[in-house]
Structure formats: C-alpha cells, structure tokens
Short mmCIF file of C-alpha atoms and ligand atoms in Angstrom, two decimals:
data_model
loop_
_atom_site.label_atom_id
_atom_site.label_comp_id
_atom_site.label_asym_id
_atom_site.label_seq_id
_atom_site.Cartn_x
_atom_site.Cartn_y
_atom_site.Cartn_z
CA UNK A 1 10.83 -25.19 14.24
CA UNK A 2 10.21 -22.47 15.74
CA UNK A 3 8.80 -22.58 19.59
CA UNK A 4 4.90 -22.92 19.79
CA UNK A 5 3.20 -20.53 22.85
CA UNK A 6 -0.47 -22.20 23.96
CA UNK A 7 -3.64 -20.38 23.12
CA UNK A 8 -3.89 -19.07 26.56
CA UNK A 9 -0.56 -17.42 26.09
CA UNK A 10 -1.51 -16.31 22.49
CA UNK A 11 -5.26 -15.13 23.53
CA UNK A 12 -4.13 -13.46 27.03
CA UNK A 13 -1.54 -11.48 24.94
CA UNK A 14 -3.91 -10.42 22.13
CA UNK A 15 -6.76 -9.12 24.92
CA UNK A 16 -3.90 -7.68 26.26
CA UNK A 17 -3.05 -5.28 23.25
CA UNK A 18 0.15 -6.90 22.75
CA UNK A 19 1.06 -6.33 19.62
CA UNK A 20 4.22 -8.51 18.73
CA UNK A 21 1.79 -11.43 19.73
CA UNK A 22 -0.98 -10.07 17.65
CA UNK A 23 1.36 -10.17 14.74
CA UNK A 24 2.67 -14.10 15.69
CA UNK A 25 -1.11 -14.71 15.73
CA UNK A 26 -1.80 -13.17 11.99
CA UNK A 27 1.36 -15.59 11.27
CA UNK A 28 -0.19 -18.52 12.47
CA UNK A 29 -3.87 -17.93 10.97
CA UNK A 30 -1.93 -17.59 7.70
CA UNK A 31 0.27 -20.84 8.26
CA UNK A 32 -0.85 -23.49 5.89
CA UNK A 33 0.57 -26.44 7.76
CA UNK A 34 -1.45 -28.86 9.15
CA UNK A 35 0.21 -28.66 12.33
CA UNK A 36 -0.51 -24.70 13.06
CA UNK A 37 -4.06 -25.21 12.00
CA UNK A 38 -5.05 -26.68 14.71
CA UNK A 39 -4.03 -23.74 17.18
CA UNK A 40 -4.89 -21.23 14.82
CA UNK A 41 -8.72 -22.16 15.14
CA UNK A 42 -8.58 -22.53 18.49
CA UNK A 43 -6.86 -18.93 18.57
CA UNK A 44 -10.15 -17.98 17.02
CA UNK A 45 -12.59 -19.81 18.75
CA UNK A 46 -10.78 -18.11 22.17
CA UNK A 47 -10.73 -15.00 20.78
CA UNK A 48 -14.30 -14.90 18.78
CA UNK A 49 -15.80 -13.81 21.71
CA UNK A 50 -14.37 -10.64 22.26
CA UNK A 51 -14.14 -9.24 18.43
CA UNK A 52 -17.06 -7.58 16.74
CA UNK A 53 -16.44 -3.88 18.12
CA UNK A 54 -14.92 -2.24 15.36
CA UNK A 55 -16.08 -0.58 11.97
CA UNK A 56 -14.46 -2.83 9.14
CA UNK A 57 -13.90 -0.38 5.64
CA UNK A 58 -12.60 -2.01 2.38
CA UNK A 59 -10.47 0.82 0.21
CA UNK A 60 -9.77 -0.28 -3.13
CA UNK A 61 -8.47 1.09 -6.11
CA UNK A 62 -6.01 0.40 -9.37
CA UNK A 63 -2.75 0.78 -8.64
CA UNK A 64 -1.31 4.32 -8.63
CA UNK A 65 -4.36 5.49 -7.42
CA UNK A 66 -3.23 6.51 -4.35
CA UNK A 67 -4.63 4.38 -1.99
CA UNK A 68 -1.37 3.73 0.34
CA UNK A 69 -0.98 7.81 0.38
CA UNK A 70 -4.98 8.36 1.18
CA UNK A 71 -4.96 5.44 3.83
CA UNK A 72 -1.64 7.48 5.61
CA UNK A 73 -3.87 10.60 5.19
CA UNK A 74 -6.82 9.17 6.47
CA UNK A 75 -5.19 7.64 9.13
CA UNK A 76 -4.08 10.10 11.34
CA UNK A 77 -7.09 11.58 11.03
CA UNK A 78 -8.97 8.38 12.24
CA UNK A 79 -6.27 8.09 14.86
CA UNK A 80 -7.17 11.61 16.12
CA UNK A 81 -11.11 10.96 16.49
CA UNK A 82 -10.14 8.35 18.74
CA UNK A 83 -9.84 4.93 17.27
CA UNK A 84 -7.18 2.39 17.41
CA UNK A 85 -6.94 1.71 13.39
CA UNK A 86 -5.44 -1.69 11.92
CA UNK A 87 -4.31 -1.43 8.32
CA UNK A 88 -4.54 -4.87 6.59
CA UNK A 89 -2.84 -4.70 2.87
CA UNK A 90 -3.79 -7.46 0.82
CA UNK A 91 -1.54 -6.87 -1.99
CA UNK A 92 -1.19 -9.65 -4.95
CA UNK A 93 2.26 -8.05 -6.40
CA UNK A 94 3.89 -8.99 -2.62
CA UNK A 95 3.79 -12.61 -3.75
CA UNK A 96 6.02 -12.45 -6.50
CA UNK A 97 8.63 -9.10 -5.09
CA UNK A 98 8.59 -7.54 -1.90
CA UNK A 99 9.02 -4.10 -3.92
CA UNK A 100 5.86 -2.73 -3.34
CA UNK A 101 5.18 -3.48 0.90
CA UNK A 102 8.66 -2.33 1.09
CA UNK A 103 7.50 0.81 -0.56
CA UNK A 104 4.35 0.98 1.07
CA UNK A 105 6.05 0.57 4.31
CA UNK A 106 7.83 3.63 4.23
CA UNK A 107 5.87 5.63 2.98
CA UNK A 108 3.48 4.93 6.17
CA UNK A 109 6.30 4.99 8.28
CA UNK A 110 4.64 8.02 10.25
CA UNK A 111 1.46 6.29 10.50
CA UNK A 112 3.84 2.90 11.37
CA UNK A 113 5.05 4.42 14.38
CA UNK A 114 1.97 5.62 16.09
CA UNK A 115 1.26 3.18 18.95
CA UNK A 116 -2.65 3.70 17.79
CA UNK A 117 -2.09 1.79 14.83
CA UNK A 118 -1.24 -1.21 13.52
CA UNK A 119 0.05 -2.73 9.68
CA UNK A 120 0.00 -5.71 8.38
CA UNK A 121 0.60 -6.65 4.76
CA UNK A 122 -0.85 -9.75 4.19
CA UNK A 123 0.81 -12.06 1.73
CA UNK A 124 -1.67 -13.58 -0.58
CA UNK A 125 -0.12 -16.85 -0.62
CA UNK A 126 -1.46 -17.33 -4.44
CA UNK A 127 -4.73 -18.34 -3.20
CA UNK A 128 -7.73 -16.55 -3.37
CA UNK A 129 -9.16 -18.62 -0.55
CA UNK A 130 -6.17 -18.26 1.53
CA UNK A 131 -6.66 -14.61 1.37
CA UNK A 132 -10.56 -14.86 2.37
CA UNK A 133 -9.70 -17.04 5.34
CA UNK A 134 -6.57 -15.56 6.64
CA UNK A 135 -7.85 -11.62 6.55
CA UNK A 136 -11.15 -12.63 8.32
CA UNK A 137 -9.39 -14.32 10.80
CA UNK A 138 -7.27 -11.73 10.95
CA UNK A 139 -9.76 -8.84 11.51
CA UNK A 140 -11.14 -10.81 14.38
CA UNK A 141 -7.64 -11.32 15.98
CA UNK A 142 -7.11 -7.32 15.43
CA UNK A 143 -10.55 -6.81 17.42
CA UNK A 144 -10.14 -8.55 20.04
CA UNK A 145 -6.71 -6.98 20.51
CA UNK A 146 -8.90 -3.80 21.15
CA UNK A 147 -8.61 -2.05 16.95
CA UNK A 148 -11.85 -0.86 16.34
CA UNK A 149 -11.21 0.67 12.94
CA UNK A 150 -10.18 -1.75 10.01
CA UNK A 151 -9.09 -0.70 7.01
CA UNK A 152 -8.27 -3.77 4.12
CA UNK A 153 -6.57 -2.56 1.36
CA UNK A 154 -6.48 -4.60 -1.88
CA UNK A 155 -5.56 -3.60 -5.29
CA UNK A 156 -8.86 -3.05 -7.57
CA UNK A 157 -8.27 -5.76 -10.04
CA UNK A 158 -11.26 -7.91 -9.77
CA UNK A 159 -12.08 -11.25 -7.64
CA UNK A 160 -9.94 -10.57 -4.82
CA UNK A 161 -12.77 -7.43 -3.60
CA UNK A 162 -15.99 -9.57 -3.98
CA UNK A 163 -14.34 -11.54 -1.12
CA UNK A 164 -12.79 -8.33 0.72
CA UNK A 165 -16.47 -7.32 0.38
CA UNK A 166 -18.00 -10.02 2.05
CA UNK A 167 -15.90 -9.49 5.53
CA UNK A 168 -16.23 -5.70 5.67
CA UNK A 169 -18.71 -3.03 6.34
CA UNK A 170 -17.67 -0.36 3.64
CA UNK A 171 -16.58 -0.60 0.54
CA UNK A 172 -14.79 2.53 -1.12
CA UNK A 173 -13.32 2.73 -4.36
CA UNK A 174 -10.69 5.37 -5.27
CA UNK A 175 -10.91 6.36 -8.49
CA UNK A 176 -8.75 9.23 -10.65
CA UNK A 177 -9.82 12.40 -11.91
CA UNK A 178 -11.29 12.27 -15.67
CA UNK A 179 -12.90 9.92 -18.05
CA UNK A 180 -16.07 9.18 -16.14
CA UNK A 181 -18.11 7.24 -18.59
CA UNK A 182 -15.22 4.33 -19.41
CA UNK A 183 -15.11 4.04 -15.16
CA UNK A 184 -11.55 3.96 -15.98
CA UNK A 185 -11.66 -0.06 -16.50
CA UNK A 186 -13.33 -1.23 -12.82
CA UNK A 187 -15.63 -3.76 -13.47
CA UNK A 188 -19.25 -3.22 -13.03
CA UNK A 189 -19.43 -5.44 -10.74
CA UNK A 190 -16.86 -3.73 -8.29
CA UNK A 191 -18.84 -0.28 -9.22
CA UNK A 192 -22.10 -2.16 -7.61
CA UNK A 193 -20.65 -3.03 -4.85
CA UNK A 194 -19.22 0.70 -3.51
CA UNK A 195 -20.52 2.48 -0.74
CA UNK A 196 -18.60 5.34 -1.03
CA UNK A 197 -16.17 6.39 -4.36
CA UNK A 198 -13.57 8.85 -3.50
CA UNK A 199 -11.65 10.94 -6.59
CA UNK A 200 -8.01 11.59 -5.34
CA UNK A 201 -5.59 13.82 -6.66
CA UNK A 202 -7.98 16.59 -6.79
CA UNK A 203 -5.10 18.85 -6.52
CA UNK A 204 -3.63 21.43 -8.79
CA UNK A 205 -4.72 21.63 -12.36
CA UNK A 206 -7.10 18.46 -11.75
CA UNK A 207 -9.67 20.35 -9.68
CA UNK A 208 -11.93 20.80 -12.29
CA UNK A 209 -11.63 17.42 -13.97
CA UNK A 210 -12.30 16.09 -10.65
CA UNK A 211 -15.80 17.98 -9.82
CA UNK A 212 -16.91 17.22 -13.45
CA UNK A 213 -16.00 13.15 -12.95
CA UNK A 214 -17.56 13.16 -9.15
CA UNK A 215 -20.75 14.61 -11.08
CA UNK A 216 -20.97 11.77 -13.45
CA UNK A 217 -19.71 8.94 -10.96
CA UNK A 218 -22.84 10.20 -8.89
CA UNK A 219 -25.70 10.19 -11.22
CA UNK A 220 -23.94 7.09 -12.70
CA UNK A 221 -24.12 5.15 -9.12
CA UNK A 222 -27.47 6.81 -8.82
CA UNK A 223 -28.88 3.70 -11.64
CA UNK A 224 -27.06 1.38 -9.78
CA UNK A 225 -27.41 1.51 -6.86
CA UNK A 226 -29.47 -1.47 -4.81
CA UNK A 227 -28.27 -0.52 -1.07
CA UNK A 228 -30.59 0.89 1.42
CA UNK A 229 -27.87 3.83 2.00
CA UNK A 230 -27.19 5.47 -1.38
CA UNK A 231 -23.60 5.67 -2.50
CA UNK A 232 -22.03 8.82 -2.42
CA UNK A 233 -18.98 10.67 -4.41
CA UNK A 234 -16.39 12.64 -2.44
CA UNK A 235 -13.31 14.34 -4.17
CA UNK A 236 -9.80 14.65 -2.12
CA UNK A 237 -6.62 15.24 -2.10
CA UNK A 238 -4.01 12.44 -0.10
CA UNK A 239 -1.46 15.13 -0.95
CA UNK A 240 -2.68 18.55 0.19
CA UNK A 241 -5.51 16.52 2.48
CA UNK A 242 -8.52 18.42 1.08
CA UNK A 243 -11.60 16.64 1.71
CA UNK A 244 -10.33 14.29 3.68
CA UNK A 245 -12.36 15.80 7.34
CA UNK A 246 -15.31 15.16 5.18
CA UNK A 247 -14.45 11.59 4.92
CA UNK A 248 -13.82 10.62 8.00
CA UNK A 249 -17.20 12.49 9.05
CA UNK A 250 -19.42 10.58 6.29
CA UNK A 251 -17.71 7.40 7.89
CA UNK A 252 -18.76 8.13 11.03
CA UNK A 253 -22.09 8.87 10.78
CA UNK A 254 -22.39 5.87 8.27
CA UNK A 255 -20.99 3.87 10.79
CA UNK A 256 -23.54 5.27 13.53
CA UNK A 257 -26.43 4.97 11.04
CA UNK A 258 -25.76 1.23 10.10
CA UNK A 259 -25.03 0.81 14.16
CA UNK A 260 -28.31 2.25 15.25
CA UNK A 261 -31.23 0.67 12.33
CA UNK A 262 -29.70 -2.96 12.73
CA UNK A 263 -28.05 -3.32 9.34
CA UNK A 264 -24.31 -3.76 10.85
CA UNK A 265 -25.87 -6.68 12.71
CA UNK A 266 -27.85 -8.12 9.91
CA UNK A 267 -25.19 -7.71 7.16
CA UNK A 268 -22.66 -9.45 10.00
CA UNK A 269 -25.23 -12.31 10.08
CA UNK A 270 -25.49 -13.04 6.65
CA UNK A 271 -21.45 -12.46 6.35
CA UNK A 272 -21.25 -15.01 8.93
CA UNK A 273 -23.51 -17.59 6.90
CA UNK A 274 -21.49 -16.94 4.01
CA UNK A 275 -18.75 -17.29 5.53
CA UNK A 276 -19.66 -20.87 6.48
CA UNK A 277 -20.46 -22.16 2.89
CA UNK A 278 -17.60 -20.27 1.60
CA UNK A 279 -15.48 -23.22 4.38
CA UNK A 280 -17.46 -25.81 2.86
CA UNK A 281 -16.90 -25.64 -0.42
CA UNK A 282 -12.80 -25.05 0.34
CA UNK A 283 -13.19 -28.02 2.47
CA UNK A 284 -15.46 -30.43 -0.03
CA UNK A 285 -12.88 -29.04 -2.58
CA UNK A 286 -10.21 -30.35 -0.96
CA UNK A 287 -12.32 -33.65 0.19
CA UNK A 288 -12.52 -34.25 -3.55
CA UNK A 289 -9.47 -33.29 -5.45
CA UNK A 290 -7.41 -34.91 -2.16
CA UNK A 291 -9.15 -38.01 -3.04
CA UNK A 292 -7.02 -40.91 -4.18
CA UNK A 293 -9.09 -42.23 -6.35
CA UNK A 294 -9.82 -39.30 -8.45
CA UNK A 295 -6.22 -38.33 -7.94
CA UNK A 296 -5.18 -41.55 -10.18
CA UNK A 297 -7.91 -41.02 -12.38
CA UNK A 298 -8.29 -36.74 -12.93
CA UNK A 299 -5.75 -36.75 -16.23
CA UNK A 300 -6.96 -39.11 -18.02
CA UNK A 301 -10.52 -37.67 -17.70
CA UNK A 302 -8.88 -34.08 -18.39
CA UNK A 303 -7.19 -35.22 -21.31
CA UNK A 304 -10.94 -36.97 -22.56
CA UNK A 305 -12.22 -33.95 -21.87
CA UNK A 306 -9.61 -32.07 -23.80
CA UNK A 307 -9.73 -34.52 -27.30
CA UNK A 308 -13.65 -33.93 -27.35
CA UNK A 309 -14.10 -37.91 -26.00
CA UNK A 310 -15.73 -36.88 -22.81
CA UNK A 311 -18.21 -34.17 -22.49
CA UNK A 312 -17.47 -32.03 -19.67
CA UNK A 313 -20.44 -32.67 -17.75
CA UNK A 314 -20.45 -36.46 -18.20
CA UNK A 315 -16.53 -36.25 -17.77
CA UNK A 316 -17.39 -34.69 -13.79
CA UNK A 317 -20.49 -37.23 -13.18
CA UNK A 318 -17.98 -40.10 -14.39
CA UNK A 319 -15.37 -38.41 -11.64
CA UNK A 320 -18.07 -37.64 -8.85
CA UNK A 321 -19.09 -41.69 -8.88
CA UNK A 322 -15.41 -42.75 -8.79
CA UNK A 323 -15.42 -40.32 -5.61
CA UNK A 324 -18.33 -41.36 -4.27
CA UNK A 325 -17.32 -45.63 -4.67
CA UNK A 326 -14.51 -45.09 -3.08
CA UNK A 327 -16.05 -43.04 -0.16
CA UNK A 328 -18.10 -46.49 0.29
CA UNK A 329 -15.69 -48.88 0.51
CA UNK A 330 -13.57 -47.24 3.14
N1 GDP B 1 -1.01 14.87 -6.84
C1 GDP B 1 -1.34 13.84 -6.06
N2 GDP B 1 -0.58 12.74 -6.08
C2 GDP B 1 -0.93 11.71 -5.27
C3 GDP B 1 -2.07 11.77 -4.44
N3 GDP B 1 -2.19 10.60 -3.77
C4 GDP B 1 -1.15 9.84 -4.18
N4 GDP B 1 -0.38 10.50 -5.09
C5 GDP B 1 0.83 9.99 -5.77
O1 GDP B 1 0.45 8.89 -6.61
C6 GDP B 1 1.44 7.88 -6.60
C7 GDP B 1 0.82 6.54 -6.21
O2 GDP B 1 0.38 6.62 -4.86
P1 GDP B 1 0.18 5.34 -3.94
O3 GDP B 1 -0.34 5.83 -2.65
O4 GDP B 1 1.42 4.50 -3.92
O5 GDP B 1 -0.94 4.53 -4.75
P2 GDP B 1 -1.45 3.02 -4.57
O6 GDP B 1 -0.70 2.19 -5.56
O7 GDP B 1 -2.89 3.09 -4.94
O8 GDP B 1 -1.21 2.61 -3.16
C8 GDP B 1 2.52 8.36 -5.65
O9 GDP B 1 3.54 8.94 -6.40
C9 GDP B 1 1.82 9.39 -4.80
O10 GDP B 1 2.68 10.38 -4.30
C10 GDP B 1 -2.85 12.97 -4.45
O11 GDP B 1 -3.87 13.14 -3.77
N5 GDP B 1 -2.44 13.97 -5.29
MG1 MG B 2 -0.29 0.88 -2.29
#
C-alpha cells in the first residue's frame, strides 16, 4: 500500500500549486476503495473553499474531429492571455487500450511542458457515475491549485456530455466541414445543449464546404436554441490556427458576460443542486442493490420478469417491499 499523506499535507500542497500533489489528489478522488474515500472528501471539503475562480469549457466532438489538435492550438493561446489552463480528457477508449492518451499525450507534448498548464486523462473507470464524480471533484482540486481555465474533453458519443454538461460553463462541439443537415450523427440532444459549435479543418480545399456548413449549423441552432446567450458558429483551422484568436476572444467576453449579469453564479447554483441528487440516487442505488435481501432475491425476480411471470412494475414493487422489510427489522 502505498503511503497515505494527511489532508493538511494534500490541501497545503494543492493551494500551494504543487502539481505532483495535485495529480496524487485526482488519484485519490478517483480511488474507488472504501478506504481512500474517506480522505478524498475531506480533500474536498478542505479544498471547496478556495475553488470557484476559473471558467470551466466542455469541448466535444466525434473522434477524428480534431479536438486533441484544437485543444493544443487553443491552448497556447489561452496560456498567452494569461490563464493557468487544466486539460481534463475524459476519454472512454482509455479503459480498454492506453493507445489513444498515449497518442494524445504526445501530440500535446508542447502544451505538456508549459509550467502554465496542466493534463490529466481521466480514466473512465466503466462508470458513467464514476466519471461525473471524479471530474467534478477534480475541477475543484485543479481550482484551488490556482487553474482558472478548464477545459474537459470527452469524445461526442452521447451520455457521457449531458453529465460533462452539468459541471461546466461552456459547451462547444467540434464538428467537420460538410453535410450540415444529417449534423453528421450528434444527437439532438448534444446539438441543444452547445454554446458554441466550432467547424475545424477549415483548411485547404475545405474552406468553402466549411462557410457553407457554419451557415446552416447557424440558422439550424437559431430553432433551437433555449439559452439566454444565442449559440454561435465559428470555423477554424487546429492546423494552420485560423480562427482560433477569434475563439479565444468570444470565450472571453462570454466568460465576462455570464460573470457580470449573474448567470455563472446561478447556473453554479443549480449545478450544485444537481449535483446533490445526482449523489443520492448513486448512493440510494447502491443502498438498494447492496442490500442483502434483494441481493438473494434480484434473479429470481429478473428471470420472472424475463418468462413474462412478473410484470416489470409489480416485479420492482415486489423487490422495493423485500427492501424495505428488511430495512425494519435491522
Ligand atoms: N487538415 C486538418 N487536419 C486536422 C485539423 N485538426 C486535426 N487534424 C487532423 O485530424 C486527425 C485527428 O485529430 P485529433 O486531434 O486526434 O482528433 P480527436 O480524436 O478529436 O482528438 C489528426 O490526424 C490531425 O492531424 C485541422 O484543423 N485541419
Ligand atoms: Mg483526442
């Protein structure tokens, strides 16, 4: 085992800026045993205090998009405005090979050694709960360690960015140049939620076919768009780094505008709320399916369920009062 530091020593480090204990921090948030827990949420509870200051952007895309080259890009650029940036890839392909972070990793090697920024790929452990709780925890660790620009990347494949959206600020989708009307396969859903959709690789011949999508994406966005800010379409280029000043400008003065009229606060608050039911239900989840009683019982009700002997929603009440009996008589 490997030798536990207190939370003073953990906290005191972090508010210090130092980095190899920021990253043994992000370790132990994501530990699943019972016995890092513990310190983990009193890591956060020491360090809640001092996070908050920092502009939180979600960039999400398919894969081969270019998000990895456009976050290098855009880094340096944030780097040079000023900000310390922390780069949190939440990539589901890491679970099963190492390929991809590898590959990732060097091609932000020049971003990797700039002492104004920080990486972390963050396993996803196969759980999309583990994800949600470990990368808001570790946003807040990456605050208070003095990073006041986060960028989360995930891969735009669907559930994993409803939760990436619900701990960030932003949310901008890269898409490719060409076929605007099929939204080259992103759910609807994902297309609601964007703040900002960027067109990469509007280099060379794909100019054109670039403009002409960024036209459509915008009146398209223009029907669907509930937010008080309305999305906007930028083109770029991670390669040659056209349109990528432009960028980082909307994000600032987005980040001013949602600073100044109070909805950075609000959405936080609500975030915050959500954040707490989203704990409950893990944890009443857990309560339930931990539970000995239905533990004994669950496969033979699944297996009703399953030969059309049980109805699914009697099969659950039938469960939830073997849950609840045995709650009683402890
Ligand atoms: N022409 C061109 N190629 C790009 C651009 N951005 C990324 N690429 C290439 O597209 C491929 C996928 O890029 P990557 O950043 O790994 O995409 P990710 O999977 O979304 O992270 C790589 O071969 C990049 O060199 C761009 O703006 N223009
Ligand atoms: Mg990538």
């Amino acid at each position: 085992m490997r030798p536990r530091l207190t939370v003073e020593q953990y906290t005191n480090g972090i508010l210090a800026g130092d980095r190899s204990l920021l990253s043994q921090g992000i370790t132990l948030v994501e530990s699943t045993l019972a016995a890092d827990r513990k310190l983990a949420k009193d890591l956060i509870n020491h360090s809640m205090p001092h996070a908050g200051h920092s502009f939180r952007v979600a960039i999400t895309g398919v894969p081969g998009v270019g998000k990895s080259s456009f976050i290098e890009a855009i880094g340096s650029k944030i780097v040079e405005a000023g900000y310390k940036l922390a780069i949190l890839a939440i990539d589901p392909s890491s679970s099963q090979s190492r390929g991809s972070i590898l590959g990732d990793k060097t091609r932000m090697q020049a971003l990797a050694q700039d002492p104004r920024v920080f990486i972390r790929p963050s396993p996803t452990a196969g759980t999309l709960g583990g994800v949600a709780r470990s990368t808001r925890e570790t946003i807040l660790l990456c605050e208070a360690a003095g990073f006041d620009f986060i960028i989360v990347e995930t891969v735009g494949v669907g559930q994993s960015e409803t939760l990436v959206k619900q701990m960030t600020d932003f949310f901008m989708l890269l898409m490719l140049p060409g076929a605007g009307d099929e939204l080259q396969g992103i759910k609807r859903g994902i297309i609601e939620m964007v703040d900002l959709m960027v067109i990469n690789k509007a280099d060379g011949a794909n100019v054109l076919a670039a403009e002409l999508a960024a036209k459509e994406y915008q009146s398209a966005l223009h029907y669907l768009s509930p937010s008080a800010i309305p999305p906007q379409v930028r083109i770029c280029s991670a390669l040659t780094h056209q349109g990528l000043d432009e960028i980082v400008n909307y994000l600032q003065g987005y980040y001013n505008t949602i600073s100044d009229n109070g909805q950075l606060g609000l959405q936080r608050k609500r975030q915050q709320v959500a954040w707490m039911h989203a704990y409950l239900q893990q944890q009443f989840s857990e309560l339930f399916y931990e539970n000995n009683s239905i533990k004994t019982r669950i496969e033979a009700i699944e297996s009703g369920v399953m030969e059309g002997t049980l109805w699914p929603v009697e099969a659950a009440e039938l469960l939830l009062s073997f849950f609840h009996n045995e709650r009683k008589t402890q």
